[in-house]
JSON list of C-alpha atoms in Angstrom, two decimals:
[
{"chain": "A", "resi": 25, "resn": "GLY", "atom": "CA", "xyz": [12.84, -48.74, -27.54]},
{"chain": "A", "resi": 26, "resn": "GLY", "atom": "CA", "xyz": [14.80, -46.50, -29.81]},
{"chain": "A", "resi": 27, "resn": "THR", "atom": "CA", "xyz": [17.78, -44.34, -29.25]},
{"chain": "A", "resi": 28, "resn": "ASP", "atom": "CA", "xyz": [17.55, -41.39, -26.84]},
{"chain": "A", "resi": 29, "resn": "SER", "atom": "CA", "xyz": [18.43, -37.77, -27.45]},
{"chain": "A", "resi": 30, "resn": "ILE", "atom": "CA", "xyz": [19.65, -35.24, -24.92]},
{"chain": "A", "resi": 31, "resn": "ALA", "atom": "CA", "xyz": [19.53, -31.45, -24.87]},
{"chain": "A", "resi": 32, "resn": "VAL", "atom": "CA", "xyz": [22.07, -29.44, -22.91]},
{"chain": "A", "resi": 33, "resn": "ARG", "atom": "CA", "xyz": [21.38, -25.75, -22.27]},
{"chain": "A", "resi": 34, "resn": "HIS", "atom": "CA", "xyz": [23.45, -23.38, -20.18]},
{"chain": "A", "resi": 35, "resn": "ALA", "atom": "CA", "xyz": [24.82, -19.87, -19.98]},
{"chain": "A", "resi": 36, "resn": "SER", "atom": "CA", "xyz": [28.22, -19.14, -21.47]},
{"chain": "A", "resi": 37, "resn": "GLY", "atom": "CA", "xyz": [30.98, -18.55, -18.96]},
{"chain": "A", "resi": 38, "resn": "ARG", "atom": "CA", "xyz": [31.69, -15.02, -20.17]},
{"chain": "A", "resi": 39, "resn": "ALA", "atom": "CA", "xyz": [29.45, -12.02, -19.44]},
{"chain": "A", "resi": 40, "resn": "VAL", "atom": "CA", "xyz": [28.35, -9.94, -22.44]},
{"chain": "A", "resi": 41, "resn": "ASP", "atom": "CA", "xyz": [28.19, -6.15, -22.03]},
{"chain": "A", "resi": 42, "resn": "THR", "atom": "CA", "xyz": [24.99, -4.41, -23.15]},
{"chain": "A", "resi": 43, "resn": "ALA", "atom": "CA", "xyz": [26.90, -2.64, -25.94]},
{"chain": "A", "resi": 44, "resn": "ASP", "atom": "CA", "xyz": [28.07, -6.03, -27.30]},
{"chain": "A", "resi": 45, "resn": "LEU", "atom": "CA", "xyz": [24.64, -7.69, -27.58]},
{"chain": "A", "resi": 46, "resn": "GLU", "atom": "CA", "xyz": [23.93, -8.94, -31.12]},
{"chain": "A", "resi": 47, "resn": "ALA", "atom": "CA", "xyz": [20.66, -9.20, -33.00]},
{"chain": "A", "resi": 48, "resn": "GLY", "atom": "CA", "xyz": [19.71, -12.81, -33.74]},
{"chain": "A", "resi": 49, "resn": "ARG", "atom": "CA", "xyz": [21.33, -14.22, -30.59]},
{"chain": "A", "resi": 50, "resn": "ILE", "atom": "CA", "xyz": [19.59, -15.54, -27.47]},
{"chain": "A", "resi": 51, "resn": "TYR", "atom": "CA", "xyz": [20.86, -14.39, -24.06]},
{"chain": "A", "resi": 52, "resn": "ILE", "atom": "CA", "xyz": [20.18, -15.08, -20.40]},
{"chain": "A", "resi": 53, "resn": "ARG", "atom": "CA", "xyz": [20.01, -12.09, -18.06]},
{"chain": "A", "resi": 54, "resn": "THR", "atom": "CA", "xyz": [20.50, -13.03, -14.43]},
{"chain": "A", "resi": 55, "resn": "HIS", "atom": "CA", "xyz": [20.03, -10.97, -11.29]},
{"chain": "A", "resi": 56, "resn": "GLU", "atom": "CA", "xyz": [21.79, -11.52, -7.98]},
{"chain": "A", "resi": 57, "resn": "ALA", "atom": "CA", "xyz": [18.39, -12.01, -6.31]},
{"chain": "A", "resi": 58, "resn": "GLY", "atom": "CA", "xyz": [18.06, -15.30, -8.22]},
{"chain": "A", "resi": 59, "resn": "ARG", "atom": "CA", "xyz": [15.80, -13.97, -10.94]},
{"chain": "A", "resi": 60, "resn": "GLY", "atom": "CA", "xyz": [16.56, -14.38, -14.61]},
{"chain": "A", "resi": 61, "resn": "ALA", "atom": "CA", "xyz": [15.07, -14.17, -18.06]},
{"chain": "A", "resi": 62, "resn": "LEU", "atom": "CA", "xyz": [15.80, -15.22, -21.63]},
{"chain": "A", "resi": 63, "resn": "PHE", "atom": "CA", "xyz": [15.80, -12.52, -24.28]},
{"chain": "A", "resi": 64, "resn": "ALA", "atom": "CA", "xyz": [16.64, -12.09, -27.95]},
{"chain": "A", "resi": 65, "resn": "GLY", "atom": "CA", "xyz": [19.04, -9.57, -29.43]},
{"chain": "A", "resi": 66, "resn": "THR", "atom": "CA", "xyz": [19.42, -6.21, -27.73]},
{"chain": "A", "resi": 67, "resn": "ALA", "atom": "CA", "xyz": [16.08, -6.11, -25.86]},
{"chain": "A", "resi": 68, "resn": "GLU", "atom": "CA", "xyz": [17.27, -6.63, -22.28]},
{"chain": "A", "resi": 69, "resn": "PRO", "atom": "CA", "xyz": [14.47, -7.59, -19.88]},
{"chain": "A", "resi": 70, "resn": "PRO", "atom": "CA", "xyz": [13.69, -5.11, -17.08]},
{"chain": "A", "resi": 71, "resn": "ILE", "atom": "CA", "xyz": [14.82, -7.19, -14.10]},
{"chain": "A", "resi": 72, "resn": "GLY", "atom": "CA", "xyz": [17.20, -4.63, -12.66]},
{"chain": "A", "resi": 73, "resn": "GLU", "atom": "CA", "xyz": [20.95, -4.80, -12.38]},
{"chain": "A", "resi": 74, "resn": "GLY", "atom": "CA", "xyz": [22.29, -8.07, -13.70]},
{"chain": "A", "resi": 75, "resn": "GLN", "atom": "CA", "xyz": [24.57, -9.89, -16.06]},
{"chain": "A", "resi": 76, "resn": "ASN", "atom": "CA", "xyz": [24.01, -11.02, -19.64]},
{"chain": "A", "resi": 77, "resn": "ASN", "atom": "CA", "xyz": [25.37, -14.35, -20.91]},
{"chain": "A", "resi": 78, "resn": "LEU", "atom": "CA", "xyz": [24.96, -16.02, -24.27]},
{"chain": "A", "resi": 79, "resn": "LEU", "atom": "CA", "xyz": [22.61, -19.04, -24.21]},
{"chain": "A", "resi": 80, "resn": "LEU", "atom": "CA", "xyz": [24.41, -22.18, -25.38]},
{"chain": "A", "resi": 81, "resn": "ALA", "atom": "CA", "xyz": [22.09, -25.00, -26.48]},
{"chain": "A", "resi": 82, "resn": "HIS", "atom": "CA", "xyz": [23.07, -28.36, -27.98]},
{"chain": "A", "resi": 83, "resn": "ALA", "atom": "CA", "xyz": [20.93, -31.43, -28.69]},
{"chain": "A", "resi": 84, "resn": "TYR", "atom": "CA", "xyz": [22.65, -34.77, -29.33]},
{"chain": "A", "resi": 85, "resn": "TYR", "atom": "CA", "xyz": [21.02, -37.64, -31.24]},
{"chain": "A", "resi": 86, "resn": "VAL", "atom": "CA", "xyz": [21.80, -40.66, -33.43]},
{"chain": "A", "resi": 87, "resn": "ARG", "atom": "CA", "xyz": [21.02, -40.66, -37.13]},
{"chain": "A", "resi": 88, "resn": "PRO", "atom": "CA", "xyz": [20.91, -43.97, -39.09]},
{"chain": "A", "resi": 89, "resn": "ASN", "atom": "CA", "xyz": [23.28, -42.59, -41.77]},
{"chain": "A", "resi": 90, "resn": "THR", "atom": "CA", "xyz": [26.25, -40.27, -41.88]},
{"chain": "A", "resi": 91, "resn": "ILE", "atom": "CA", "xyz": [26.09, -37.12, -43.95]},
{"chain": "A", "resi": 92, "resn": "ASN", "atom": "CA", "xyz": [27.04, -39.28, -46.98]},
{"chain": "A", "resi": 93, "resn": "ASP", "atom": "CA", "xyz": [23.96, -41.55, -46.54]},
{"chain": "A", "resi": 94, "resn": "ASP", "atom": "CA", "xyz": [26.28, -44.57, -46.54]},
{"chain": "A", "resi": 95, "resn": "GLY", "atom": "CA", "xyz": [24.43, -46.77, -44.05]},
{"chain": "A", "resi": 96, "resn": "VAL", "atom": "CA", "xyz": [26.83, -45.92, -41.22]},
{"chain": "A", "resi": 97, "resn": "PRO", "atom": "CA", "xyz": [24.98, -44.54, -38.17]},
{"chain": "A", "resi": 98, "resn": "SER", "atom": "CA", "xyz": [26.35, -41.36, -36.61]},
{"chain": "A", "resi": 99, "resn": "LEU", "atom": "CA", "xyz": [26.16, -39.19, -33.50]},
{"chain": "A", "resi": 100, "resn": "ARG", "atom": "CA", "xyz": [24.94, -35.74, -34.44]},
{"chain": "A", "resi": 101, "resn": "ARG", "atom": "CA", "xyz": [24.45, -32.41, -32.70]},
{"chain": "A", "resi": 102, "resn": "ARG", "atom": "CA", "xyz": [22.03, -29.58, -33.29]},
{"chain": "A", "resi": 103, "resn": "GLN", "atom": "CA", "xyz": [23.40, -26.31, -32.02]},
{"chain": "A", "resi": 104, "resn": "LEU", "atom": "CA", "xyz": [21.61, -23.00, -31.47]},
{"chain": "A", "resi": 105, "resn": "GLY", "atom": "CA", "xyz": [23.20, -20.45, -33.78]},
{"chain": "A", "resi": 106, "resn": "THR", "atom": "CA", "xyz": [22.63, -16.89, -34.92]},
{"chain": "A", "resi": 107, "resn": "GLY", "atom": "CA", "xyz": [19.24, -16.09, -36.35]},
{"chain": "A", "resi": 108, "resn": "PRO", "atom": "CA", "xyz": [18.34, -17.89, -34.14]},
{"chain": "A", "resi": 109, "resn": "ALA", "atom": "CA", "xyz": [18.78, -21.03, -36.24]},
{"chain": "A", "resi": 110, "resn": "LEU", "atom": "CA", "xyz": [19.65, -24.65, -35.58]},
{"chain": "A", "resi": 111, "resn": "ILE", "atom": "CA", "xyz": [22.94, -25.86, -37.03]},
{"chain": "A", "resi": 112, "resn": "ASP", "atom": "CA", "xyz": [23.15, -29.63, -37.62]},
{"chain": "A", "resi": 113, "resn": "GLN", "atom": "CA", "xyz": [26.62, -31.19, -37.27]},
{"chain": "A", "resi": 114, "resn": "GLU", "atom": "CA", "xyz": [27.98, -34.70, -37.48]},
{"chain": "A", "resi": 115, "resn": "ILE", "atom": "CA", "xyz": [30.08, -35.46, -34.40]},
{"chain": "A", "resi": 116, "resn": "ILE", "atom": "CA", "xyz": [31.32, -38.99, -35.06]},
{"chain": "A", "resi": 117, "resn": "PRO", "atom": "CA", "xyz": [30.35, -41.80, -37.45]},
{"chain": "A", "resi": 118, "resn": "GLY", "atom": "CA", "xyz": [29.71, -45.33, -36.19]},
{"chain": "A", "resi": 119, "resn": "VAL", "atom": "CA", "xyz": [27.53, -44.51, -33.18]},
{"chain": "A", "resi": 120, "resn": "GLU", "atom": "CA", "xyz": [24.57, -46.92, -33.21]},
{"chain": "A", "resi": 121, "resn": "ASP", "atom": "CA", "xyz": [22.87, -46.02, -29.97]},
{"chain": "A", "resi": 122, "resn": "LEU", "atom": "CA", "xyz": [22.71, -43.23, -27.38]},
{"chain": "A", "resi": 123, "resn": "GLN", "atom": "CA", "xyz": [21.03, -43.97, -24.05]},
{"chain": "A", "resi": 124, "resn": "VAL", "atom": "CA", "xyz": [20.54, -41.64, -21.09]},
{"chain": "A", "resi": 125, "resn": "GLN", "atom": "CA", "xyz": [19.55, -42.18, -17.45]},
{"chain": "A", "resi": 126, "resn": "PHE", "atom": "CA", "xyz": [19.04, -39.58, -14.74]},
{"chain": "A", "resi": 127, "resn": "GLY", "atom": "CA", "xyz": [20.47, -40.04, -11.25]},
{"chain": "A", "resi": 128, "resn": "ILE", "atom": "CA", "xyz": [17.79, -38.82, -8.85]},
{"chain": "A", "resi": 129, "resn": "ASP", "atom": "CA", "xyz": [18.00, -37.84, -5.19]},
{"chain": "A", "resi": 130, "resn": "SER", "atom": "CA", "xyz": [14.67, -39.08, -3.79]},
{"chain": "A", "resi": 131, "resn": "ASP", "atom": "CA", "xyz": [15.35, -38.41, -0.12]},
{"chain": "A", "resi": 132, "resn": "GLY", "atom": "CA", "xyz": [17.02, -34.97, -0.33]},
{"chain": "A", "resi": 133, "resn": "ASN", "atom": "CA", "xyz": [20.35, -36.04, 1.18]},
{"chain": "A", "resi": 134, "resn": "GLY", "atom": "CA", "xyz": [22.42, -34.72, -1.76]},
{"chain": "A", "resi": 135, "resn": "THR", "atom": "CA", "xyz": [23.38, -38.10, -3.24]},
{"chain": "A", "resi": 136, "resn": "VAL", "atom": "CA", "xyz": [22.02, -40.19, -6.09]},
{"chain": "A", "resi": 137, "resn": "ASP", "atom": "CA", "xyz": [19.61, -42.86, -4.84]},
{"chain": "A", "resi": 138, "resn": "ARG", "atom": "CA", "xyz": [18.93, -44.50, -8.21]},
{"chain": "A", "resi": 139, "resn": "TYR", "atom": "CA", "xyz": [19.20, -44.06, -11.96]},
{"chain": "A", "resi": 140, "resn": "VAL", "atom": "CA", "xyz": [16.02, -43.94, -14.05]},
{"chain": "A", "resi": 141, "resn": "ASN", "atom": "CA", "xyz": [15.22, -43.79, -17.76]},
{"chain": "A", "resi": 142, "resn": "PRO", "atom": "CA", "xyz": [13.79, -40.56, -19.22]},
{"chain": "A", "resi": 143, "resn": "ASP", "atom": "CA", "xyz": [10.29, -42.07, -19.46]},
{"chain": "A", "resi": 144, "resn": "ASN", "atom": "CA", "xyz": [10.22, -43.18, -15.80]},
{"chain": "A", "resi": 145, "resn": "ALA", "atom": "CA", "xyz": [7.19, -41.92, -13.86]},
{"chain": "A", "resi": 146, "resn": "ALA", "atom": "CA", "xyz": [9.45, -40.97, -10.92]},
{"chain": "A", "resi": 147, "resn": "LEU", "atom": "CA", "xyz": [10.60, -37.95, -12.94]},
{"chain": "A", "resi": 148, "resn": "ASN", "atom": "CA", "xyz": [7.03, -36.57, -13.00]},
{"chain": "A", "resi": 149, "resn": "ALA", "atom": "CA", "xyz": [7.26, -35.92, -9.25]},
{"chain": "A", "resi": 150, "resn": "GLY", "atom": "CA", "xyz": [10.02, -33.35, -9.83]},
{"chain": "A", "resi": 151, "resn": "PRO", "atom": "CA", "xyz": [12.91, -35.04, -8.02]},
{"chain": "A", "resi": 152, "resn": "VAL", "atom": "CA", "xyz": [16.31, -33.42, -7.78]},
{"chain": "A", "resi": 153, "resn": "VAL", "atom": "CA", "xyz": [18.49, -34.74, -10.60]},
{"chain": "A", "resi": 154, "resn": "ARG", "atom": "CA", "xyz": [22.08, -35.03, -9.36]},
{"chain": "A", "resi": 155, "resn": "ALA", "atom": "CA", "xyz": [23.68, -36.87, -12.30]},
{"chain": "A", "resi": 156, "resn": "VAL", "atom": "CA", "xyz": [23.23, -37.92, -15.90]},
{"chain": "A", "resi": 157, "resn": "ARG", "atom": "CA", "xyz": [24.59, -41.24, -17.15]},
{"chain": "A", "resi": 158, "resn": "VAL", "atom": "CA", "xyz": [25.20, -41.50, -20.91]},
{"chain": "A", "resi": 159, "resn": "TRP", "atom": "CA", "xyz": [26.00, -44.64, -22.95]},
{"chain": "A", "resi": 160, "resn": "LEU", "atom": "CA", "xyz": [27.21, -44.80, -26.55]},
{"chain": "A", "resi": 161, "resn": "ARG", "atom": "CA", "xyz": [27.25, -48.08, -28.44]},
{"chain": "A", "resi": 162, "resn": "MET", "atom": "CA", "xyz": [29.67, -47.66, -31.31]},
{"chain": "A", "resi": 163, "resn": "ARG", "atom": "CA", "xyz": [30.60, -49.90, -34.20]},
{"chain": "A", "resi": 164, "resn": "SER", "atom": "CA", "xyz": [33.24, -49.93, -36.91]},
{"chain": "A", "resi": 165, "resn": "GLU", "atom": "CA", "xyz": [32.34, -48.12, -40.12]},
{"chain": "A", "resi": 166, "resn": "SER", "atom": "CA", "xyz": [32.84, -51.25, -42.23]},
{"chain": "A", "resi": 167, "resn": "PRO", "atom": "CA", "xyz": [32.41, -54.99, -41.61]},
{"chain": "A", "resi": 168, "resn": "GLU", "atom": "CA", "xyz": [35.40, -57.16, -40.78]},
{"chain": "A", "resi": 169, "resn": "ILE", "atom": "CA", "xyz": [35.78, -60.35, -42.80]},
{"chain": "A", "resi": 170, "resn": "GLY", "atom": "CA", "xyz": [35.99, -63.41, -40.55]},
{"chain": "A", "resi": 171, "resn": "PHE", "atom": "CA", "xyz": [34.78, -61.59, -37.42]},
{"chain": "A", "resi": 172, "resn": "THR", "atom": "CA", "xyz": [31.48, -62.40, -35.70]},
{"chain": "A", "resi": 173, "resn": "ASP", "atom": "CA", "xyz": [30.24, -60.31, -32.76]},
{"chain": "A", "resi": 174, "resn": "THR", "atom": "CA", "xyz": [28.35, -62.72, -30.50]},
{"chain": "A", "resi": 175, "resn": "ARG", "atom": "CA", "xyz": [28.47, -60.51, -27.42]},
{"chain": "A", "resi": 176, "resn": "THR", "atom": "CA", "xyz": [25.35, -59.25, -25.67]},
{"chain": "A", "resi": 177, "resn": "TYR", "atom": "CA", "xyz": [25.67, -55.60, -24.66]},
{"chain": "A", "resi": 178, "resn": "THR", "atom": "CA", "xyz": [23.82, -54.76, -21.42]},
{"chain": "A", "resi": 179, "resn": "TYR", "atom": "CA", "xyz": [23.34, -51.10, -20.53]},
{"chain": "A", "resi": 180, "resn": "ALA", "atom": "CA", "xyz": [20.66, -48.59, -19.51]},
{"chain": "A", "resi": 181, "resn": "ASP", "atom": "CA", "xyz": [18.10, -51.29, -18.68]},
{"chain": "A", "resi": 182, "resn": "ARG", "atom": "CA", "xyz": [18.43, -52.86, -22.13]},
{"chain": "A", "resi": 183, "resn": "GLU", "atom": "CA", "xyz": [20.22, -55.68, -23.88]},
{"chain": "A", "resi": 184, "resn": "TYR", "atom": "CA", "xyz": [21.49, -55.74, -27.46]},
{"chain": "A", "resi": 185, "resn": "THR", "atom": "CA", "xyz": [22.78, -58.74, -29.37]},
{"chain": "A", "resi": 186, "resn": "PRO", "atom": "CA", "xyz": [23.76, -58.07, -33.00]},
{"chain": "A", "resi": 187, "resn": "ALA", "atom": "CA", "xyz": [21.52, -59.69, -35.61]},
{"chain": "A", "resi": 188, "resn": "ALA", "atom": "CA", "xyz": [23.22, -62.08, -38.05]},
{"chain": "A", "resi": 189, "resn": "ASP", "atom": "CA", "xyz": [23.47, -59.40, -40.76]},
{"chain": "A", "resi": 190, "resn": "GLU", "atom": "CA", "xyz": [25.09, -56.94, -38.29]},
{"chain": "A", "resi": 191, "resn": "ALA", "atom": "CA", "xyz": [27.44, -59.35, -36.48]},
{"chain": "A", "resi": 192, "resn": "ASP", "atom": "CA", "xyz": [30.50, -58.68, -38.65]},
{"chain": "A", "resi": 193, "resn": "PHE", "atom": "CA", "xyz": [31.11, -55.21, -37.17]},
{"chain": "A", "resi": 194, "resn": "ARG", "atom": "CA", "xyz": [33.37, -54.63, -34.16]},
{"chain": "A", "resi": 195, "resn": "ARG", "atom": "CA", "xyz": [31.62, -52.75, -31.34]},
{"chain": "A", "resi": 196, "resn": "LEU", "atom": "CA", "xyz": [32.53, -50.78, -28.24]},
{"chain": "A", "resi": 197, "resn": "LEU", "atom": "CA", "xyz": [30.23, -49.69, -25.42]},
{"chain": "A", "resi": 198, "resn": "VAL", "atom": "CA", "xyz": [31.31, -46.60, -23.49]},
{"chain": "A", "resi": 199, "resn": "SER", "atom": "CA", "xyz": [29.62, -44.71, -20.68]},
{"chain": "A", "resi": 200, "resn": "ARG", "atom": "CA", "xyz": [30.15, -41.59, -18.64]},
{"chain": "A", "resi": 201, "resn": "THR", "atom": "CA", "xyz": [28.40, -40.31, -15.54]},
{"chain": "A", "resi": 202, "resn": "ILE", "atom": "CA", "xyz": [28.23, -36.53, -15.25]},
{"chain": "A", "resi": 203, "resn": "PHE", "atom": "CA", "xyz": [27.47, -35.13, -11.80]},
{"chain": "A", "resi": 204, "resn": "LEU", "atom": "CA", "xyz": [25.53, -31.88, -11.96]},
{"chain": "A", "resi": 205, "resn": "ARG", "atom": "CA", "xyz": [26.59, -28.80, -10.04]},
{"chain": "A", "resi": 206, "resn": "ASN", "atom": "CA", "xyz": [23.08, -27.49, -9.67]},
{"chain": "A", "resi": 207, "resn": "GLU", "atom": "CA", "xyz": [19.59, -28.89, -9.28]},
{"chain": "A", "resi": 208, "resn": "ALA", "atom": "CA", "xyz": [17.88, -29.74, -12.56]},
{"chain": "A", "resi": 209, "resn": "ILE", "atom": "CA", "xyz": [14.66, -31.30, -13.69]},
{"chain": "A", "resi": 210, "resn": "PRO", "atom": "CA", "xyz": [14.82, -33.02, -17.08]},
{"chain": "A", "resi": 211, "resn": "GLU", "atom": "CA", "xyz": [12.53, -31.89, -19.86]},
{"chain": "A", "resi": 212, "resn": "ALA", "atom": "CA", "xyz": [11.31, -33.84, -22.87]},
{"chain": "A", "resi": 213, "resn": "SER", "atom": "CA", "xyz": [14.02, -34.49, -25.44]},
{"chain": "A", "resi": 214, "resn": "LEU", "atom": "CA", "xyz": [14.07, -32.67, -28.74]}
]
């Protein structure tokens, strides 16, 4: 399989007064009764008293080349901006692979029972997702003379061993598990 992508959407931490709403921005209006709605610009939805917050949306993915098209893969981010428009940004060069797994709570006891890949059928049943585990496989931007990477990298239910023409790059595999504060069901990646 190829590299994954992940979208992260949430409300900003600062409330926005009605008078400060801007055209071309996407907001979330929440109500203390647990109701909420997305809206654009200054057209607040009629859900009663509530609070407006700016919608923050970022999608992370790996591109085979940096912005310079130099053959160096890179981690990139698409961010929701004014317009609304998507802004594409390079985060860091040298990222070869991004993999994601979801930690699901199958029995409702509040803890992660197992980690599954985004295409796992268990996610179709709507389990509670308690955590997201992310792996980045990174490599140097240029080959190192006299170095041969013979290591096999095992992560996210996959194995990677560099091909002969890619073995002269140094690599690092990093991971992070993020525990979610609220219940979430993953959606298809961008």
